[in-house]
Structure formats: C-alpha cells, structure tokens
CSV table of N, CA and C in Angstrom, one decimal:
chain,number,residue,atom,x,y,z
A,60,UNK,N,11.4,7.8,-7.0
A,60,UNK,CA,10.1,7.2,-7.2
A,60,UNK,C,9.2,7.4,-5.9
A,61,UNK,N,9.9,7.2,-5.0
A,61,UNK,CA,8.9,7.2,-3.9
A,61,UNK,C,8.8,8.5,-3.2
A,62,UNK,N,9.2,9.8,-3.7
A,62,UNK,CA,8.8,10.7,-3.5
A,62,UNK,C,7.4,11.4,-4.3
A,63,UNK,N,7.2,10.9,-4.8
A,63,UNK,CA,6.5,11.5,-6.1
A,63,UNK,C,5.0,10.8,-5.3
A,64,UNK,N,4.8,9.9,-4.5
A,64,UNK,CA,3.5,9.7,-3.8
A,64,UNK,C,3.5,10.5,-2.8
A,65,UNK,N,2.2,10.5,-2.3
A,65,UNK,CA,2.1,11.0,-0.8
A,65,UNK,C,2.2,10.0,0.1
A,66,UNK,N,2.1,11.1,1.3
A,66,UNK,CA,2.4,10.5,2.9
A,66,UNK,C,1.7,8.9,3.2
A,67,UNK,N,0.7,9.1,2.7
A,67,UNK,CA,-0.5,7.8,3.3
A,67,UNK,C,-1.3,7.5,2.0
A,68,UNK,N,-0.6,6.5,1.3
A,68,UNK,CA,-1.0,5.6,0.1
A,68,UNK,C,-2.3,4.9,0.3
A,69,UNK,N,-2.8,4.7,-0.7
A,69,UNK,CA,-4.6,3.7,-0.8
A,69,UNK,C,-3.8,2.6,-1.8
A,70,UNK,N,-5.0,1.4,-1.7
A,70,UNK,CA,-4.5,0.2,-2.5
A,70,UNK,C,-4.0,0.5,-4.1
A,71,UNK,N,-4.7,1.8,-4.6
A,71,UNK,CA,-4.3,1.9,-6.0
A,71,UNK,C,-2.7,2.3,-5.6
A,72,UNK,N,-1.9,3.0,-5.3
A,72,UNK,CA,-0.7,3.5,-4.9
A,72,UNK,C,-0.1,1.8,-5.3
A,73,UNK,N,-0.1,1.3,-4.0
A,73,UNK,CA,0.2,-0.3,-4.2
A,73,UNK,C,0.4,-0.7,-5.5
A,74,UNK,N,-1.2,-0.9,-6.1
A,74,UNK,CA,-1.1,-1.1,-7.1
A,74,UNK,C,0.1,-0.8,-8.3
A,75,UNK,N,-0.1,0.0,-8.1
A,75,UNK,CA,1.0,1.1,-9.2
A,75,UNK,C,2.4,0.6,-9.0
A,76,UNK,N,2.7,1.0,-7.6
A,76,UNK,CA,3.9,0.9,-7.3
A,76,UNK,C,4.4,-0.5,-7.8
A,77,UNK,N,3.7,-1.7,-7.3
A,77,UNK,CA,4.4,-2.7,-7.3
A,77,UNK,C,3.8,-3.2,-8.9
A,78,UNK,N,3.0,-3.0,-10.0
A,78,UNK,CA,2.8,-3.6,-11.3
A,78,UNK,C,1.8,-4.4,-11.4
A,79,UNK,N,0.8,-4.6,-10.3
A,79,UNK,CA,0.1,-5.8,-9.7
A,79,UNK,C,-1.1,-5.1,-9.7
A,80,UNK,N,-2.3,-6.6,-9.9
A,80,UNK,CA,-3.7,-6.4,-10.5
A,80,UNK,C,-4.6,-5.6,-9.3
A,81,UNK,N,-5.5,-4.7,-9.4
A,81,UNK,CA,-6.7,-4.8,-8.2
A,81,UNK,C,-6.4,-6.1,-6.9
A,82,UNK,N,-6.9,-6.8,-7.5
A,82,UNK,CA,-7.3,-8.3,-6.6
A,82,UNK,C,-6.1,-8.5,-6.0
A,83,UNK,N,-5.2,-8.6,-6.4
A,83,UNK,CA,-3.5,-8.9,-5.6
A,83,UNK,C,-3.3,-7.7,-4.8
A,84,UNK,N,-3.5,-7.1,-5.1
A,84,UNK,CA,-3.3,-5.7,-4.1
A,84,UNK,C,-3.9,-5.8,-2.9
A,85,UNK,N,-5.0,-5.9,-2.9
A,85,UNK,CA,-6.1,-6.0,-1.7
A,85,UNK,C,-6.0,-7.1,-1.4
A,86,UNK,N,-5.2,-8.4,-1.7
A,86,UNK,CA,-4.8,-9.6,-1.0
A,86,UNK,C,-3.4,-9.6,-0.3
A,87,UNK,N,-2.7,-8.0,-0.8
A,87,UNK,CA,-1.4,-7.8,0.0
A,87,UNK,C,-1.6,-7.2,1.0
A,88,UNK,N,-2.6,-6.3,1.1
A,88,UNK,CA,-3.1,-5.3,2.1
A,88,UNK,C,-3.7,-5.7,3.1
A,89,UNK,N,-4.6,-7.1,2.9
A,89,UNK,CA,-5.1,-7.6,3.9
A,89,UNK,C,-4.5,-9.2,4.2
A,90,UNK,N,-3.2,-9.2,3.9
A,90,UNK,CA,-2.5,-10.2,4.0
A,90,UNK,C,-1.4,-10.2,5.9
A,91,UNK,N,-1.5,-8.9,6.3
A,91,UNK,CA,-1.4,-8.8,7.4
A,91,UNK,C,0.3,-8.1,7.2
A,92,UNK,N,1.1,-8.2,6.2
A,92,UNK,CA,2.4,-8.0,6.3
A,92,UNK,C,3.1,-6.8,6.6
A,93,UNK,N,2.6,-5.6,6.4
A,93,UNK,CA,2.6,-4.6,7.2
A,93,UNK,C,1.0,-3.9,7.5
A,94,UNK,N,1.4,-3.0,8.6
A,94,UNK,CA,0.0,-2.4,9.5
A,94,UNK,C,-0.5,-1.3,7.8
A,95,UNK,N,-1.9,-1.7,8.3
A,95,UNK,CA,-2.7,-0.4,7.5
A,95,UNK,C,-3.5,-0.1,8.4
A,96,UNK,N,-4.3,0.9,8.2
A,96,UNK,CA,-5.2,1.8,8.3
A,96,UNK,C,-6.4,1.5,8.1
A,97,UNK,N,-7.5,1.5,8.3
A,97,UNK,CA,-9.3,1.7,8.0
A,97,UNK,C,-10.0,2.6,8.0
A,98,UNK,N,-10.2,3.5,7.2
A,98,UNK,CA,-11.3,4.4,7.5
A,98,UNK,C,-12.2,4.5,6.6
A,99,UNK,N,-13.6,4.2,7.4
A,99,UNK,CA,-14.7,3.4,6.8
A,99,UNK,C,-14.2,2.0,5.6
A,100,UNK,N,-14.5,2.3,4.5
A,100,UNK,CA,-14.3,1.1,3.5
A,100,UNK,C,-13.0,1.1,3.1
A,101,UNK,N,-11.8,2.8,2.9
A,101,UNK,CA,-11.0,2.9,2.3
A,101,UNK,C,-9.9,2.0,3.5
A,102,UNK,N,-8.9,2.1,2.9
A,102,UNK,CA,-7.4,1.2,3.8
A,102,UNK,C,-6.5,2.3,3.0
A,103,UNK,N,-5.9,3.1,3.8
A,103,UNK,CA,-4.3,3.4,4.1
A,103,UNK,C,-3.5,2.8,4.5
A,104,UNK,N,-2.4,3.2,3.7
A,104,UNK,CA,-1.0,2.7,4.4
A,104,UNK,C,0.4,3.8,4.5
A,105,UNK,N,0.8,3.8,5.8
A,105,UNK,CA,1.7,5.3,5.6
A,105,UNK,C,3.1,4.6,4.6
A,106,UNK,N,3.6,6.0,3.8
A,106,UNK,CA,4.4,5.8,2.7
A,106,UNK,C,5.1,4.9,3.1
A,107,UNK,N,5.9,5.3,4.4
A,107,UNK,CA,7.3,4.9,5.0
A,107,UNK,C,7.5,3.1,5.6
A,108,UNK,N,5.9,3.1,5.9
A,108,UNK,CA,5.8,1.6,6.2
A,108,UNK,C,5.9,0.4,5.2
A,109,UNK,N,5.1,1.6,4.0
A,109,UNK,CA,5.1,0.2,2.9
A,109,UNK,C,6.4,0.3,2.4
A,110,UNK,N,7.5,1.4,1.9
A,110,UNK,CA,8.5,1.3,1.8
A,110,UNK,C,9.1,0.3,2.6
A,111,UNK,N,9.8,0.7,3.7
A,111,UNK,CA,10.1,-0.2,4.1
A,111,UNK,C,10.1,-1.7,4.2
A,112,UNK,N,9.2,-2.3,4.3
A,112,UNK,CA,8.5,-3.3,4.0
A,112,UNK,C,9.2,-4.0,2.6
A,113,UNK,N,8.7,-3.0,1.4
A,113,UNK,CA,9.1,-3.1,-0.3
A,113,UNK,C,10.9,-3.7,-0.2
A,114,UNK,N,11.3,-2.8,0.8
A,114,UNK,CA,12.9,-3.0,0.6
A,114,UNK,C,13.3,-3.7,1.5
A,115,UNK,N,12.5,-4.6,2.1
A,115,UNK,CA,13.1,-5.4,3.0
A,115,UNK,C,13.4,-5.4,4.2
C-alpha cells in the first residue's frame, strides 16, 4: 500500500489512506502530530513521516 503513493503526500493522500472525511484530515494535519510542509495554501507531508507516525 504505501508504495503505490508518492514521496510527499497532500491532505487528500491522508485522506485516502486513513478512510477519513476532508475536515478530519486537515484537523490531523494541523493537529501538530507529525511535521508538514507549507507551500503557499497546499500542506505536504513526506511519505516516510506520515508512515511512521500511522505505525506507531
């Protein structure tokens, strides 16, 4: 599974990955629990971080 995304995921990735609405997504992303990214409006997150993260 988690090869099948790329390097540097956006909130829809999230989304996907974890089963979960718009609005929860962007309240996990800006919930502080792992580092993301800003560029301009969009938020990145590198694959490996949010893995990690997912697994514990």
């Amino acid at each position: 599974m988690q090869n099948s995304y790329p390097e540097v995921l956006n909130v829809a990735d999230v989304q996907n990955i974890l089963g979960i609405g718009r609005r929860q997504a962007y309240e996990l992303v800006n919930s502080g629990q792992f580092r993301v990214v800003r560029v301009g409006k969009s938020i990145r997150i590198l694959k490996e971080v949010f893995f990690m993260w997912l697994n514990g």
